PDB file of C-alpha atoms in Angstrom:
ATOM      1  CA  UNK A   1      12.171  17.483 -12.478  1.00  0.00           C
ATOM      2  CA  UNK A   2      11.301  15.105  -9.345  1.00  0.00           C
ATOM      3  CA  UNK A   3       9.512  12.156  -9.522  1.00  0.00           C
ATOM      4  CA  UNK A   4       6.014  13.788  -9.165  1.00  0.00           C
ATOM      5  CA  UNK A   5       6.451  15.979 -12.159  1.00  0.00           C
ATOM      6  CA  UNK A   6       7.510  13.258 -14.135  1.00  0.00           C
ATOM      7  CA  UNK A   7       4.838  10.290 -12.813  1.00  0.00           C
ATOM      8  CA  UNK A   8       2.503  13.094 -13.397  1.00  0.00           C
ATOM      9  CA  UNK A   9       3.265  13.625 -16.570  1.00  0.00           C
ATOM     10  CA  UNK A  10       3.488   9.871 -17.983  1.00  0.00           C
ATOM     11  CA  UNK A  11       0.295   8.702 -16.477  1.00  0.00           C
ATOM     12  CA  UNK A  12      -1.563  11.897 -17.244  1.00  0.00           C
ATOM     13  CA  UNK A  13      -4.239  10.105 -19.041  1.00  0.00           C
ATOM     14  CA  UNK A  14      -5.236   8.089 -15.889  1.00  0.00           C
ATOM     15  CA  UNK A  15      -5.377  11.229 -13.907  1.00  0.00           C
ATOM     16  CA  UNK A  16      -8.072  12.757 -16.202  1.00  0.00           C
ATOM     17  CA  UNK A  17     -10.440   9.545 -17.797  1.00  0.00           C
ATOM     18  CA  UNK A  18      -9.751   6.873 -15.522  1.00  0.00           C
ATOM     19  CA  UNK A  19      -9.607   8.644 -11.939  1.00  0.00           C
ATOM     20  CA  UNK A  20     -11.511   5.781  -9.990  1.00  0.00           C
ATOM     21  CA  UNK A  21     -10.729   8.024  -6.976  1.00  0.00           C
ATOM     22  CA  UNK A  22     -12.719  11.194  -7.524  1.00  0.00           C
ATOM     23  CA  UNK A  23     -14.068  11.068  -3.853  1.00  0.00           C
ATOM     24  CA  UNK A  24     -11.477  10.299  -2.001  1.00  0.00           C
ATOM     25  CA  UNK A  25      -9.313  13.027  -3.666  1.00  0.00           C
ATOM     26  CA  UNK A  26     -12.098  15.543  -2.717  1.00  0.00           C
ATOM     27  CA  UNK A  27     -11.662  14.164   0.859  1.00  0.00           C
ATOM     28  CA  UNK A  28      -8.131  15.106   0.808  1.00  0.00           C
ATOM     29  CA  UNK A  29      -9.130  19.037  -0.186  1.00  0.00           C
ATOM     30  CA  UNK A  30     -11.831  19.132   2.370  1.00  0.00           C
ATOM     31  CA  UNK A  31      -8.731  18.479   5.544  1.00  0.00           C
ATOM     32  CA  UNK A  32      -6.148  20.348   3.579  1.00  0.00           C
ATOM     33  CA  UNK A  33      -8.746  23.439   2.834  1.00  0.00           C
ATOM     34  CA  UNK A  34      -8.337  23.606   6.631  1.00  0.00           C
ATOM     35  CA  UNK A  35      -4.759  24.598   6.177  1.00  0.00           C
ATOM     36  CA  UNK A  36      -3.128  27.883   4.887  1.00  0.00           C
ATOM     37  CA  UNK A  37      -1.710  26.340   1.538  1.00  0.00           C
ATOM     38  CA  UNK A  38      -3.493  27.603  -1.986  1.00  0.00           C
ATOM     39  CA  UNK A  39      -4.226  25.330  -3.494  1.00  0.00           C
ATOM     40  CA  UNK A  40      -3.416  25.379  -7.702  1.00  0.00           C
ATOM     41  CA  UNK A  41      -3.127  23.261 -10.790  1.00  0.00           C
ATOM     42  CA  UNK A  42       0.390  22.534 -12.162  1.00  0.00           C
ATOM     43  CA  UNK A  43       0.853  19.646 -14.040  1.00  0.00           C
ATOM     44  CA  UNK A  44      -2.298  18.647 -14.757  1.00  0.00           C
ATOM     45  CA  UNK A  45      -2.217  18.009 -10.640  1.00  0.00           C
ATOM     46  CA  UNK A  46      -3.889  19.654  -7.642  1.00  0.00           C
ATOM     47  CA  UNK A  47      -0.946  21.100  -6.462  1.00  0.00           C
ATOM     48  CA  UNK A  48      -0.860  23.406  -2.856  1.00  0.00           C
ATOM     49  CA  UNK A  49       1.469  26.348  -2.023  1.00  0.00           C
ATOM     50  CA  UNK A  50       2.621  28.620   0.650  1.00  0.00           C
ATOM     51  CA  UNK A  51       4.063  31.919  -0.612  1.00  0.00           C
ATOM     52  CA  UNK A  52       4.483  30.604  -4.108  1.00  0.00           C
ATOM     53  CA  UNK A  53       6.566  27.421  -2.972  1.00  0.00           C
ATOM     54  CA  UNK A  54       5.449  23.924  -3.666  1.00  0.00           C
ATOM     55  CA  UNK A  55       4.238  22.012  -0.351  1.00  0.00           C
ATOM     56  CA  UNK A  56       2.078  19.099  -1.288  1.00  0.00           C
ATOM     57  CA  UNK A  57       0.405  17.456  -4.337  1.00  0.00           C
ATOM     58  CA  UNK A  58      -2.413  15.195  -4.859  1.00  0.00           C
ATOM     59  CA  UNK A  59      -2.657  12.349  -6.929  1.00  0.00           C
ATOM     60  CA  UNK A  60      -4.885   9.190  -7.850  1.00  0.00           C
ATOM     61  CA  UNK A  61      -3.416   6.429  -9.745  1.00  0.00           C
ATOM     62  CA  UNK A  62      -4.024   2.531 -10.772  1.00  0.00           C
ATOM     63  CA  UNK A  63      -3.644   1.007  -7.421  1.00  0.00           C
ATOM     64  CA  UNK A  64      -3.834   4.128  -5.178  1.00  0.00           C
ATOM     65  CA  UNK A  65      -3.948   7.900  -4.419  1.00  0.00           C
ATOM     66  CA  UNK A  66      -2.022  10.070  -2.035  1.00  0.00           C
ATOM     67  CA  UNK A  67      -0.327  13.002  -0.997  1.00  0.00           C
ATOM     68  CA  UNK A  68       2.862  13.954  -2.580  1.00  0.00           C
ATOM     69  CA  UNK A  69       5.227  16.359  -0.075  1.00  0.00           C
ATOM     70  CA  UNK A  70       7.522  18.272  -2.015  1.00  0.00           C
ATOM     71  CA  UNK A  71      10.464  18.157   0.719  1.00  0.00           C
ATOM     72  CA  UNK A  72       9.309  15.252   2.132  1.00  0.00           C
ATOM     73  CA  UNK A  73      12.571  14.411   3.742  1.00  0.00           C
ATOM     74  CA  UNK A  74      12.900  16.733   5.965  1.00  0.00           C
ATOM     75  CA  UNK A  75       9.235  15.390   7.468  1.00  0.00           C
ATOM     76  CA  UNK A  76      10.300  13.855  10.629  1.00  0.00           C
ATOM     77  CA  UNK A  77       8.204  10.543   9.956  1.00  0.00           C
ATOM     78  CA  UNK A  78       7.098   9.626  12.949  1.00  0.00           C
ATOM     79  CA  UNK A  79       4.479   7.254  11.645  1.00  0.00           C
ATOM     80  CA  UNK A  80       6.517   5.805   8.985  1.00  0.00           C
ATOM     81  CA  UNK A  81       4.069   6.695   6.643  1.00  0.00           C
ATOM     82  CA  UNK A  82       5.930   7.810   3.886  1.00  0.00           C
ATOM     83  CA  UNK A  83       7.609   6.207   1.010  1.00  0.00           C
ATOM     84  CA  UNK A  84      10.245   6.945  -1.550  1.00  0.00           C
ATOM     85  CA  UNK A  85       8.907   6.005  -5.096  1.00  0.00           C
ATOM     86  CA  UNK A  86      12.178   5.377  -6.467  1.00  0.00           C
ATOM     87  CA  UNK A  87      14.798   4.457  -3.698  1.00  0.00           C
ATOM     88  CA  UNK A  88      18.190   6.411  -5.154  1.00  0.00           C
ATOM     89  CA  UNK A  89      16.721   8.300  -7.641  1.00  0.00           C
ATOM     90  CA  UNK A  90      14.112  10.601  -5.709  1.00  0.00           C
ATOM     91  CA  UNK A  91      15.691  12.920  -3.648  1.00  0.00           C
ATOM     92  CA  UNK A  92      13.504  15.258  -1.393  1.00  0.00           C
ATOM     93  CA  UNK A  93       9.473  14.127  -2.728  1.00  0.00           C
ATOM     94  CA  UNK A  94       7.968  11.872  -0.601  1.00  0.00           C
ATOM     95  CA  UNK A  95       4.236  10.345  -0.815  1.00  0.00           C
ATOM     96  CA  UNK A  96       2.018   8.969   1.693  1.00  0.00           C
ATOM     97  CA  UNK A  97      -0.824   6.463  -0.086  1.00  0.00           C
ATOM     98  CA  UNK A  98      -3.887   5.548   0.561  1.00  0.00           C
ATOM     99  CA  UNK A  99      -6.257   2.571  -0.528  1.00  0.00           C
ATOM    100  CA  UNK A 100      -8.897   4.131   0.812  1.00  0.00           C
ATOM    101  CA  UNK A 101     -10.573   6.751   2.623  1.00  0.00           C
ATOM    102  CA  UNK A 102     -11.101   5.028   5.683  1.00  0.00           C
ATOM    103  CA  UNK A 103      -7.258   4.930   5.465  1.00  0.00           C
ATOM    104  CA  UNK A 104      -7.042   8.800   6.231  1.00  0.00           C
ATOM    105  CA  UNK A 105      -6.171   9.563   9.162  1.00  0.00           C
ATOM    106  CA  UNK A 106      -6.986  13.224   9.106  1.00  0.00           C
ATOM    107  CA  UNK A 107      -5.264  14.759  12.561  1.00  0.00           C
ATOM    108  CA  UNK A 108      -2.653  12.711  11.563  1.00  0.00           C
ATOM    109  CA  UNK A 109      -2.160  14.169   7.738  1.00  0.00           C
ATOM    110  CA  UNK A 110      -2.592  17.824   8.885  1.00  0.00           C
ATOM    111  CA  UNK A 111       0.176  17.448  11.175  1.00  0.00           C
ATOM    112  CA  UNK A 112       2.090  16.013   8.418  1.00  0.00           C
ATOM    113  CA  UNK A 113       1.050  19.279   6.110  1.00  0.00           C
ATOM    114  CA  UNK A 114       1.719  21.508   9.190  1.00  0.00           C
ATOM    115  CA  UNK A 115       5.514  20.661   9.849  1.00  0.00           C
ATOM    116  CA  UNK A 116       5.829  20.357   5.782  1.00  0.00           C
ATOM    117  CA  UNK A 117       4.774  24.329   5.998  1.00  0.00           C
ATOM    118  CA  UNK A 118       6.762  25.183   9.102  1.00  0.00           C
ATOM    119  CA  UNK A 119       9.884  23.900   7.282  1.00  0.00           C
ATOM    120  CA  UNK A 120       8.941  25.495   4.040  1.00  0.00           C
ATOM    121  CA  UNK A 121       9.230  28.923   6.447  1.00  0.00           C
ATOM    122  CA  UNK A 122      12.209  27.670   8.291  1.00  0.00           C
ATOM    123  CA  UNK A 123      14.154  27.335   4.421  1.00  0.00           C
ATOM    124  CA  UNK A 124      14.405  23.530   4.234  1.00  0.00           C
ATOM    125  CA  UNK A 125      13.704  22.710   0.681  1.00  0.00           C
ATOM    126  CA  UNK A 126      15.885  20.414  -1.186  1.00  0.00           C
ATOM    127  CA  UNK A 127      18.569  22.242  -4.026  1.00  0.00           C
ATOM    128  CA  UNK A 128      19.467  20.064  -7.036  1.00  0.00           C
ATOM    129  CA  UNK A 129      22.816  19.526  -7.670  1.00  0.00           C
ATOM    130  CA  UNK A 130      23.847  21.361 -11.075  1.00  0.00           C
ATOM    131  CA  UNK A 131      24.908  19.225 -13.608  1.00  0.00           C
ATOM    132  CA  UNK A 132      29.126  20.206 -13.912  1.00  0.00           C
ATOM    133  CA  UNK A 133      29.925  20.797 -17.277  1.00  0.00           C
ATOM    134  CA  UNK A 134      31.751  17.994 -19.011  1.00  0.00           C
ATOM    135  CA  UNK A 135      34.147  19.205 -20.885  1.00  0.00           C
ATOM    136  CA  UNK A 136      34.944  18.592 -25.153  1.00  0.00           C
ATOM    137  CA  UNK A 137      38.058  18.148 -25.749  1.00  0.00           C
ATOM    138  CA  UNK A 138      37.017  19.040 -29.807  1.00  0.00           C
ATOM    139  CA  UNK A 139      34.638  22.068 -29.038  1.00  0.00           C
ATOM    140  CA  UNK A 140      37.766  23.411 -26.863  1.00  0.00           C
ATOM    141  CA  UNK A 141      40.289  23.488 -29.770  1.00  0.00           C
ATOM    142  CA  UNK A 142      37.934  24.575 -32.136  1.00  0.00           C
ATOM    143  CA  UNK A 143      37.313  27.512 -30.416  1.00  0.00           C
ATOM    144  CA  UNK A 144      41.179  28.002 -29.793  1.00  0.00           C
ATOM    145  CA  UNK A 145      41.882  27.512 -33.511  1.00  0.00           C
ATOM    146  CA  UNK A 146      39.015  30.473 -34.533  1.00  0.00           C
ATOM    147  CA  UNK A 147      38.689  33.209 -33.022  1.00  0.00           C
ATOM    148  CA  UNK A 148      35.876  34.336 -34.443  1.00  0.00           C
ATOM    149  CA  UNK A 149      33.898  31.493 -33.354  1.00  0.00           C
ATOM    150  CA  UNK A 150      34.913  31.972 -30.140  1.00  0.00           C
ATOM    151  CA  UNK A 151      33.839  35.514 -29.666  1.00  0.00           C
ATOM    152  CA  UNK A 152      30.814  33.986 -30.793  1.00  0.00           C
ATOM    153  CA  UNK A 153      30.531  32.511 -28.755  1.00  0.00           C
ATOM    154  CA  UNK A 154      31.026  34.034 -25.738  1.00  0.00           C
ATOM    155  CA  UNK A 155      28.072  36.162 -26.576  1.00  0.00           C
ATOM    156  CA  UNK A 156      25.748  33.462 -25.364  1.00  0.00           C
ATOM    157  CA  UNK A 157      24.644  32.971 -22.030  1.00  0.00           C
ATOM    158  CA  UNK A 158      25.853  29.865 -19.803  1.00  0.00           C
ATOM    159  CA  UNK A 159      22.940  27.943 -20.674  1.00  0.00           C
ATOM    160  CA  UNK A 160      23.079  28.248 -24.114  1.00  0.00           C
ATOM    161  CA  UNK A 161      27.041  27.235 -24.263  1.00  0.00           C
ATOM    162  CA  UNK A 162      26.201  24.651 -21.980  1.00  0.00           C
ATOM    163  CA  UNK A 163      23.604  23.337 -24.512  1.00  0.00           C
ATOM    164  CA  UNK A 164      26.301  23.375 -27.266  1.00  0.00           C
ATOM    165  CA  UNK A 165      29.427  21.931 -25.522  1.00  0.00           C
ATOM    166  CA  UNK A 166      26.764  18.625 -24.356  1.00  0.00           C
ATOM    167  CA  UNK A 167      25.762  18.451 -27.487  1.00  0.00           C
ATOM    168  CA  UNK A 168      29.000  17.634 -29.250  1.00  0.00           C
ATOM    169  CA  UNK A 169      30.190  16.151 -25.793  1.00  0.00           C
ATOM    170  CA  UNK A 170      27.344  12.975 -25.669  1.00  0.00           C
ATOM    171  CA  UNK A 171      28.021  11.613 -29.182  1.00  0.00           C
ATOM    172  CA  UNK A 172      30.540   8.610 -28.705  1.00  0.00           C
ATOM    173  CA  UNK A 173      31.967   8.498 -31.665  1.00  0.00           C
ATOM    174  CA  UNK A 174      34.748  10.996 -32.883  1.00  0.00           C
ATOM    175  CA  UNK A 175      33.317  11.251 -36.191  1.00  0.00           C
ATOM    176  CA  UNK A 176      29.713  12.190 -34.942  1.00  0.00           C
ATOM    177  CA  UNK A 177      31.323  14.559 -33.038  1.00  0.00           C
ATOM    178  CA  UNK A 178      32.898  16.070 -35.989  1.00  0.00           C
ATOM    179  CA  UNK A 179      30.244  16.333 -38.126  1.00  0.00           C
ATOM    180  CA  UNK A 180      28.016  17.655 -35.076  1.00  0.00           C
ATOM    181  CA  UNK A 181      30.502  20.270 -34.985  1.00  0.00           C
ATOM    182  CA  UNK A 182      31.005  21.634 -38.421  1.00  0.00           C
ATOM    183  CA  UNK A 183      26.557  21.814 -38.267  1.00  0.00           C
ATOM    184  CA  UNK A 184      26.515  23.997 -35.114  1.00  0.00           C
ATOM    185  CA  UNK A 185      29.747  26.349 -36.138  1.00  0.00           C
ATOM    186  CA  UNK A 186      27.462  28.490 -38.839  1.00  0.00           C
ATOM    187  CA  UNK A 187      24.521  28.829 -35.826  1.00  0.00           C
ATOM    188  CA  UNK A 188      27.055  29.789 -33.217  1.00  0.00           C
ATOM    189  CA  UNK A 189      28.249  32.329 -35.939  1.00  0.00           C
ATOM    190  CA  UNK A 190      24.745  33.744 -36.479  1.00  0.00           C
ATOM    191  CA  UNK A 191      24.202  33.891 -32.927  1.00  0.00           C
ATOM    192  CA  UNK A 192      21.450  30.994 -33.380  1.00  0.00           C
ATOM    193  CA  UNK A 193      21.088  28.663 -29.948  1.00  0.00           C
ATOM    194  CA  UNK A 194      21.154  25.087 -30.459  1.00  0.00           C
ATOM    195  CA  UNK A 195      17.385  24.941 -29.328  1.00  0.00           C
ATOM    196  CA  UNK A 196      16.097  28.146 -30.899  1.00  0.00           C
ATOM    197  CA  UNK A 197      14.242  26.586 -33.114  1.00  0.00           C
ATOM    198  CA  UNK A 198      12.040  24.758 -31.190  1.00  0.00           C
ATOM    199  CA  UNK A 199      11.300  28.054 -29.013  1.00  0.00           C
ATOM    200  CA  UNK A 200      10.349  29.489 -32.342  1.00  0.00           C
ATOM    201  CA  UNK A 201      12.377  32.419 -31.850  1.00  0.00           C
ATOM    202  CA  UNK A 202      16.450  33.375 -32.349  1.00  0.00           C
ATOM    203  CA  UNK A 203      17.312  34.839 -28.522  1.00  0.00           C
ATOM    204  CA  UNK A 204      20.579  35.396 -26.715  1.00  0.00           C
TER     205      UNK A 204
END
């Protein structure tokens, strides 16, 4: 989850009681209604698409309100109106905020939109990187040792072991490990995921 999602998230409760910038947020849908983006709400955010894909966001916070591009860094920038919310962190979102709505410059943001669409169509979107696997040097030989518990498995998907082998792999003591172990060997046996329970089902 980028930036947005998560900023989104956190100050949700000043996007629906306190939102101070009601107008100039309608403002904003008024220029981009003149574009070919859908708009939707994910969220809790005004949130525009083209062919199902993410372009731009909207948001209105304590101190200002803006546009959020999804792949912002591809934007070419001319302006230098953009900003990274959190320099090393963010990868591909970048906003553009306002103080005001005599801040808007409206030909000026519907270029923006239009190149953010154009590369959207062109296939520039930014990938995250997947997460490698570390591995457990306890979960290994236990699975070596039983074979039964290995078969075991094997019958879940990558996700699922992936869930299991971090599990035991980020506590930093041996012992926590061990006991962390012995708990999940009965659900990997039953074919139970590590998070099953909270998706209030037992699935593969």
């Amino acid at each position: 989850m980028d930036f947005f999602f998560e900023f989104m998230a956190t100050e949700k409760h000043i996007w629906d009681k306190v939102n101070q910038w009601k107008e100039e947020i309608e403002f904003l849908k008024t220029i981009i209604a003149k574009t070919e983006l859908v708009e939707t709400i994910k969220w809790g955010a005004p949130v525009y698409t083209y062919q199902n894909k993410n372009i731009i966001g909207l948001g209105g916070f304590k101190s200002y309100f803006g546009v959020w591009f999804m792949n912002g860094v591809f934007l070419i920038d001319q302006a230098k109106k953009l900003v990274n919310a959190q320099e090393g962190v963010t990868k591909a979102l970048r906003q553009w905020r306002f103080q005001s709505k005599e801040e808007i410059d409206e030909e000026l943001l519907l270029e923006y939109i239009h190149e953010a669409i154009q590369n959207e169509m062109k296939g520039l979107s930014h990938k995250p990187e997947k997460k490698k696997v570390v591995p457990c040097d306890l979960f290994e030989n236990e699975l070596k040792k039983d074979t039964a518990l290995s078969k075991a498995f094997e019958r879940f998907s990558a996700y699922k072991q992936k869930e299991f082998i971090e599990y035991i792999g980020s506590a930093k003591q041996d012992k926590t490990k061990a006991s962390r172990m012995e708990k999940i060997k009965p659900m990997i046996i039953k074919n139970i995921g590590l998070n099953d329970k909270y998706a209030g089902k037992n699935s593969k």
